[in-house]
Backbone as a printed PyTorch tensor [residue, N CA C, xyz], in Angstrom:
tensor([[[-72.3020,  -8.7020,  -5.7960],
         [-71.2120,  -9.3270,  -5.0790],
         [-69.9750,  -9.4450,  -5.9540]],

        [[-70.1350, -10.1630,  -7.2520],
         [-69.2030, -10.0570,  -8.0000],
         [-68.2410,  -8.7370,  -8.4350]],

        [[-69.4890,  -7.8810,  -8.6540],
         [-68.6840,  -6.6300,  -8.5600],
         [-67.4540,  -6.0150,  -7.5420]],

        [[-68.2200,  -5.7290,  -6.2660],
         [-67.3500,  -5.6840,  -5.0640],
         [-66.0660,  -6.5500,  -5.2300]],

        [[-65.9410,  -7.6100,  -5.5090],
         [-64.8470,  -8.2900,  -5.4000],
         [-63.8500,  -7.6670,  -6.6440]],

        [[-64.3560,  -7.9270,  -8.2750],
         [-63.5640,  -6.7640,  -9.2950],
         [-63.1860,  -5.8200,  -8.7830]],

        [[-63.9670,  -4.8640,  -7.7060],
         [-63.6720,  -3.2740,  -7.5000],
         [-62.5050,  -3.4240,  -6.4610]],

        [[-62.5630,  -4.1280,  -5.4710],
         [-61.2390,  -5.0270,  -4.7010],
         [-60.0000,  -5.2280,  -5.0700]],

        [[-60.3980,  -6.2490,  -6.2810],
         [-58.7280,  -6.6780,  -7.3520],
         [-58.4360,  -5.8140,  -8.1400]],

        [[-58.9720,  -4.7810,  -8.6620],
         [-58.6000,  -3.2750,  -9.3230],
         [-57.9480,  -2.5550,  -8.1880]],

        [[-58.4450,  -2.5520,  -7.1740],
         [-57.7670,  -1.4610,  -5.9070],
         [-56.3400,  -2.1790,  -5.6270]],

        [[-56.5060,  -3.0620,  -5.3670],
         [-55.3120,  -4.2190,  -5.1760],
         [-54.2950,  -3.8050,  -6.1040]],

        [[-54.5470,  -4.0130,  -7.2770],
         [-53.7930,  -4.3600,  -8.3360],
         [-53.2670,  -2.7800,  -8.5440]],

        [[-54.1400,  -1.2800,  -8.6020],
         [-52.9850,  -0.7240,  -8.6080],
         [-52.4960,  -0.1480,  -7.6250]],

        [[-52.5950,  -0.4940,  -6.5280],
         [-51.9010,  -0.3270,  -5.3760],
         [-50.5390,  -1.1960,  -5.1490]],

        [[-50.7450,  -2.2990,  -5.7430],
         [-49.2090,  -2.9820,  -5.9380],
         [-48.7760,  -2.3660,  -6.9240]],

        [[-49.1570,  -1.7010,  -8.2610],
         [-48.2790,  -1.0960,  -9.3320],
         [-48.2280,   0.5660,  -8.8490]],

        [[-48.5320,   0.8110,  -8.0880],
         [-48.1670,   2.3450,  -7.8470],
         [-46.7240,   2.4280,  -7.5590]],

        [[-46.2000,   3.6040,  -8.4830],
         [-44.3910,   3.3900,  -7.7990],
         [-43.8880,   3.0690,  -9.3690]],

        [[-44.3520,   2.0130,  -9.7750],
         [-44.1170,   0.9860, -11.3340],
         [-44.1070,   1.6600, -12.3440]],

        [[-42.7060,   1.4300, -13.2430],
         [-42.7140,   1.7460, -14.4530],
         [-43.8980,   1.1940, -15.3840]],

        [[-44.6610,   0.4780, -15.0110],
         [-45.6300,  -0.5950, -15.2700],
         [-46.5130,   0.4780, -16.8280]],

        [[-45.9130,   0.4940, -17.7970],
         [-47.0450,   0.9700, -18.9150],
         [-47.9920,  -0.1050, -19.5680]],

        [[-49.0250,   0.4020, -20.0170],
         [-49.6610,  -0.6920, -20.9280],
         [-48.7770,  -1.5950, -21.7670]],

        [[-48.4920,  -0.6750, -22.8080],
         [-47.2120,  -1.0110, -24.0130],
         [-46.5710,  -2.2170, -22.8910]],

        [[-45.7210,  -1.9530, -22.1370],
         [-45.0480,  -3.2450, -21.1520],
         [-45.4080,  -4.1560, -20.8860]],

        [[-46.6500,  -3.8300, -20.2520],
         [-47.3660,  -5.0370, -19.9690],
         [-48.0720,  -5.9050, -20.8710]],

        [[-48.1180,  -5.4780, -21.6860],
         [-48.8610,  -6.3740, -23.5820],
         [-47.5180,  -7.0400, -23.8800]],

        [[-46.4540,  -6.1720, -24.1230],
         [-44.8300,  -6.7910, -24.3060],
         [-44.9870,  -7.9040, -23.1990]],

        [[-44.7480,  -7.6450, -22.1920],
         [-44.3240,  -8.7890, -21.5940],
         [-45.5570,  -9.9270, -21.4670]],

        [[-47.1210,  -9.6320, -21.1520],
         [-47.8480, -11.0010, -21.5300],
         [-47.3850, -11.6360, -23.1010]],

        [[-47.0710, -11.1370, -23.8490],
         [-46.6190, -12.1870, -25.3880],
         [-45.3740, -12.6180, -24.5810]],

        [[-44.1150, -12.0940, -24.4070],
         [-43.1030, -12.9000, -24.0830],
         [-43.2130, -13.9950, -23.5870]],

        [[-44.1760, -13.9350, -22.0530],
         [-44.5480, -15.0370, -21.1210],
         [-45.3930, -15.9350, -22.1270]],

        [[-46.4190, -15.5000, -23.0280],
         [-46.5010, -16.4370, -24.0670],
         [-46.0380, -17.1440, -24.9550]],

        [[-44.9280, -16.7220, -25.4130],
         [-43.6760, -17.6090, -26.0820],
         [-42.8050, -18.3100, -24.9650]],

        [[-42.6710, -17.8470, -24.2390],
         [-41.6960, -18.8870, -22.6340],
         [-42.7320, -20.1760, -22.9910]],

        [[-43.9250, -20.0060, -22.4060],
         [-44.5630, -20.7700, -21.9380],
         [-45.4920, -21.7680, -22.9960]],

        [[-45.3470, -21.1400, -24.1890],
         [-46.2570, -21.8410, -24.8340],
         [-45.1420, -22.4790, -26.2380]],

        [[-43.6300, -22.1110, -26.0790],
         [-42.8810, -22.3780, -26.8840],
         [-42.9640, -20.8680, -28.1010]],

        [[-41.9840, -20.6680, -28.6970],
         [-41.4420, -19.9060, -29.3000],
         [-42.1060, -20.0840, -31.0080]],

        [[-43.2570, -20.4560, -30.9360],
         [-43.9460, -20.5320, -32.3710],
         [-44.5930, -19.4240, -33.1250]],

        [[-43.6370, -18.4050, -33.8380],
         [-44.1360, -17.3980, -34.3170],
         [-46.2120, -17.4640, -34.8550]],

        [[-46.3080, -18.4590, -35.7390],
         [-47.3210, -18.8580, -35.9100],
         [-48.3030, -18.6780, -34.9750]],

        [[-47.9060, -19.4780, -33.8910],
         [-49.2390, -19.1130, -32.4200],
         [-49.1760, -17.8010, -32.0860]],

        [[-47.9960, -17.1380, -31.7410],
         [-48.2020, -15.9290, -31.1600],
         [-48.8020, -14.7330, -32.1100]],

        [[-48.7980, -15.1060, -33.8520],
         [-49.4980, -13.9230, -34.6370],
         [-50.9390, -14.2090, -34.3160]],

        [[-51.5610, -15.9010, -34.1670],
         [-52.7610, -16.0580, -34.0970],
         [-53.4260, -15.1770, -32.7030]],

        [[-52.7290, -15.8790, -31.2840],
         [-53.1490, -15.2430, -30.3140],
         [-53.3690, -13.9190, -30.1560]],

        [[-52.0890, -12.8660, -30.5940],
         [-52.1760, -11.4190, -30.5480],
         [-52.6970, -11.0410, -31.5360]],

        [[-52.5530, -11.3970, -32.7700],
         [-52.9290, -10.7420, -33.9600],
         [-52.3210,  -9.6150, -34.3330]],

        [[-50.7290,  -9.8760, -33.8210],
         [-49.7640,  -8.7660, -34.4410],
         [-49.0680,  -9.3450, -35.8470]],

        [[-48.3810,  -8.5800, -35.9010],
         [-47.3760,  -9.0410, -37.5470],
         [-46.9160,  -9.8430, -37.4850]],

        [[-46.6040, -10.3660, -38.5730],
         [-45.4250, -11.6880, -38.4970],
         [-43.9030, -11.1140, -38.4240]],

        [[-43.6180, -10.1980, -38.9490],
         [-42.1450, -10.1580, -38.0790],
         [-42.3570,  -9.4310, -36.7340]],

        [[-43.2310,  -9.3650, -36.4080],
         [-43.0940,  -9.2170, -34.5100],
         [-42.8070,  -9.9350, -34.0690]],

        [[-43.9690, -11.3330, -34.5900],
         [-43.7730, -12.3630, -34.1690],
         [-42.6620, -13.5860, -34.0690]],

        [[-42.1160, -12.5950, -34.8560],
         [-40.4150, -13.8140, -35.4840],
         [-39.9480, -13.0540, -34.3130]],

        [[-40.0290, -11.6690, -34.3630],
         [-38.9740, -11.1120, -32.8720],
         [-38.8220, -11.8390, -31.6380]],

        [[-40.0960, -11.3260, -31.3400],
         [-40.5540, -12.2860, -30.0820],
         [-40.5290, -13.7590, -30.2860]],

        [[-40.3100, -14.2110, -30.6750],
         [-40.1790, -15.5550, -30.7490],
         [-38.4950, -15.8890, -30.6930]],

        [[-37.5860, -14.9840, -31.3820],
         [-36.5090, -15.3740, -31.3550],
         [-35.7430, -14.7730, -30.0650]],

        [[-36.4000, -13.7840, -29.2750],
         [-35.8900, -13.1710, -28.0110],
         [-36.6160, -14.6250, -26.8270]],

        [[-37.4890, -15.4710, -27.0890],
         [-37.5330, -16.0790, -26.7540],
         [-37.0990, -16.8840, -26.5770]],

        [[-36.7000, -17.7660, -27.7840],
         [-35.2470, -18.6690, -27.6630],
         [-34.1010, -18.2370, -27.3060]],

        [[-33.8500, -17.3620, -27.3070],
         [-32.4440, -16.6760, -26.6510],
         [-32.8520, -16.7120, -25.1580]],

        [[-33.3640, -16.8920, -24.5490],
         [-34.3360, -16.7890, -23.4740],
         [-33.9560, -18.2750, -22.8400]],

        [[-34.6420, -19.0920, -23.3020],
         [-34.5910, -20.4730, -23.5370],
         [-33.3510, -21.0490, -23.5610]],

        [[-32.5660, -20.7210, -24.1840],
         [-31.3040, -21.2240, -24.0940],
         [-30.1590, -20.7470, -23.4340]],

        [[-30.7380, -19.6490, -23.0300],
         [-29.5070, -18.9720, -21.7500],
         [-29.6850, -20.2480, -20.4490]],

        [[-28.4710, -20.0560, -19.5930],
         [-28.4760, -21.1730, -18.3890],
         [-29.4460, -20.4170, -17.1490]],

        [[-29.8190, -21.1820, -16.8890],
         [-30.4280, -20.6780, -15.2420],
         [-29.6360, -20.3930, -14.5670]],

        [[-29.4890, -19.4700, -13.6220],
         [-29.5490, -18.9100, -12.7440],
         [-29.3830, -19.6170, -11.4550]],

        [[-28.1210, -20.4010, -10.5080],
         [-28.8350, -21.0320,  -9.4860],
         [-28.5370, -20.2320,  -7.9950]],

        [[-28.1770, -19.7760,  -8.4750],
         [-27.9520, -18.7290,  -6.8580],
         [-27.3560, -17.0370,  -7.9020]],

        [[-28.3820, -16.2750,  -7.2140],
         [-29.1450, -15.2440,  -7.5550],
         [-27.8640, -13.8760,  -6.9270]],

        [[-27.6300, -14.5160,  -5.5290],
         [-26.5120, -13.2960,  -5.2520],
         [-25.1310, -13.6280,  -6.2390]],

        [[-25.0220, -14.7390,  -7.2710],
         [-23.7090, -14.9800,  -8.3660],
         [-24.3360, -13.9950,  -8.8830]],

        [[-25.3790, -12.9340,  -8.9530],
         [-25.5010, -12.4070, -10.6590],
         [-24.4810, -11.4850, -10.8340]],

        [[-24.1290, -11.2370, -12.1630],
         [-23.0450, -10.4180, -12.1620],
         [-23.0490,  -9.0900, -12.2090]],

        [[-21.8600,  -8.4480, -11.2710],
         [-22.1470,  -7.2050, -10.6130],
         [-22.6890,  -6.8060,  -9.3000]],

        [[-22.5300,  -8.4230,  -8.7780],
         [-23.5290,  -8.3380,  -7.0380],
         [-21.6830,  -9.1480,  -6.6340]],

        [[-21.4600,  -8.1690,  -5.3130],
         [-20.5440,  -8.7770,  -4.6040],
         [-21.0280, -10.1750,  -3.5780]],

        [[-20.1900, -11.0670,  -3.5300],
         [-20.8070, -11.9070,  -2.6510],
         [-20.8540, -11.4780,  -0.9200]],

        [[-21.8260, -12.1350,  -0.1610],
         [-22.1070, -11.4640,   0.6690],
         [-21.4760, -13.1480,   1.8980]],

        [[-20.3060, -12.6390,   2.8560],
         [-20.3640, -13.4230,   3.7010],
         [-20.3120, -13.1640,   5.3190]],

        [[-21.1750, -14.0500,   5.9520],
         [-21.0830, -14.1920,   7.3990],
         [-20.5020, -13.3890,   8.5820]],

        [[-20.5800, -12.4380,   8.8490],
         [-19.6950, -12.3260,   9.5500],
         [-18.8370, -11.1790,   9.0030]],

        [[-18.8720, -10.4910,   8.1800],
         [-17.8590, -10.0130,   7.0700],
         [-18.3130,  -8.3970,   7.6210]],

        [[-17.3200,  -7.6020,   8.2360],
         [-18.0870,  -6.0450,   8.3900],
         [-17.5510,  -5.3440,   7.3110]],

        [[-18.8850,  -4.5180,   6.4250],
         [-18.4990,  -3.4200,   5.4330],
         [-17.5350,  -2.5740,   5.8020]]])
């Protein structure tokens, strides 16, 4: 039973990444990033967890705080390079 369900979330999973630039390499990059977001920017933890170098880990850690200290985002059509979009308005 357990199986069937793995063989399920594998079909799933690359059926949503089909199409996706999605490489391994990326996806290892980006689980550490989401690990420094989320677990704070402590070079220290992230050499323990991955068991990469320590200046990786200073990298990622400091693309993290840059991360961290950029402003949010509160309305998504401001990003820059997106025209605003109004009501009523014909292209």
């Amino acid at each position: 039973m357990a199986f069937t369900g793995a063989l399920r979330a594998a079909r799933c999973s690359s059926s949503t990444l089909r199409g996706q630039a999605a490489t391994l390499e990326r996806l290892r990059v980006d689980r550490q990033l989401e690990e420094a977001l989320t677990h704070g920017p402590d070079e220290l933890h992230l050499a323990e967890v991955f068991g990469i170098d320590e200046k990786t880990a200073i990298r990622y850690a400091a693309a993290a705080r840059q991360l961290l200290q950029r402003p949010l985002e509160t309305d998504p059509a401001a990003s820059p390079g997106r025209q605003p979009e109004y009501a009523g308005s014909v292209p």
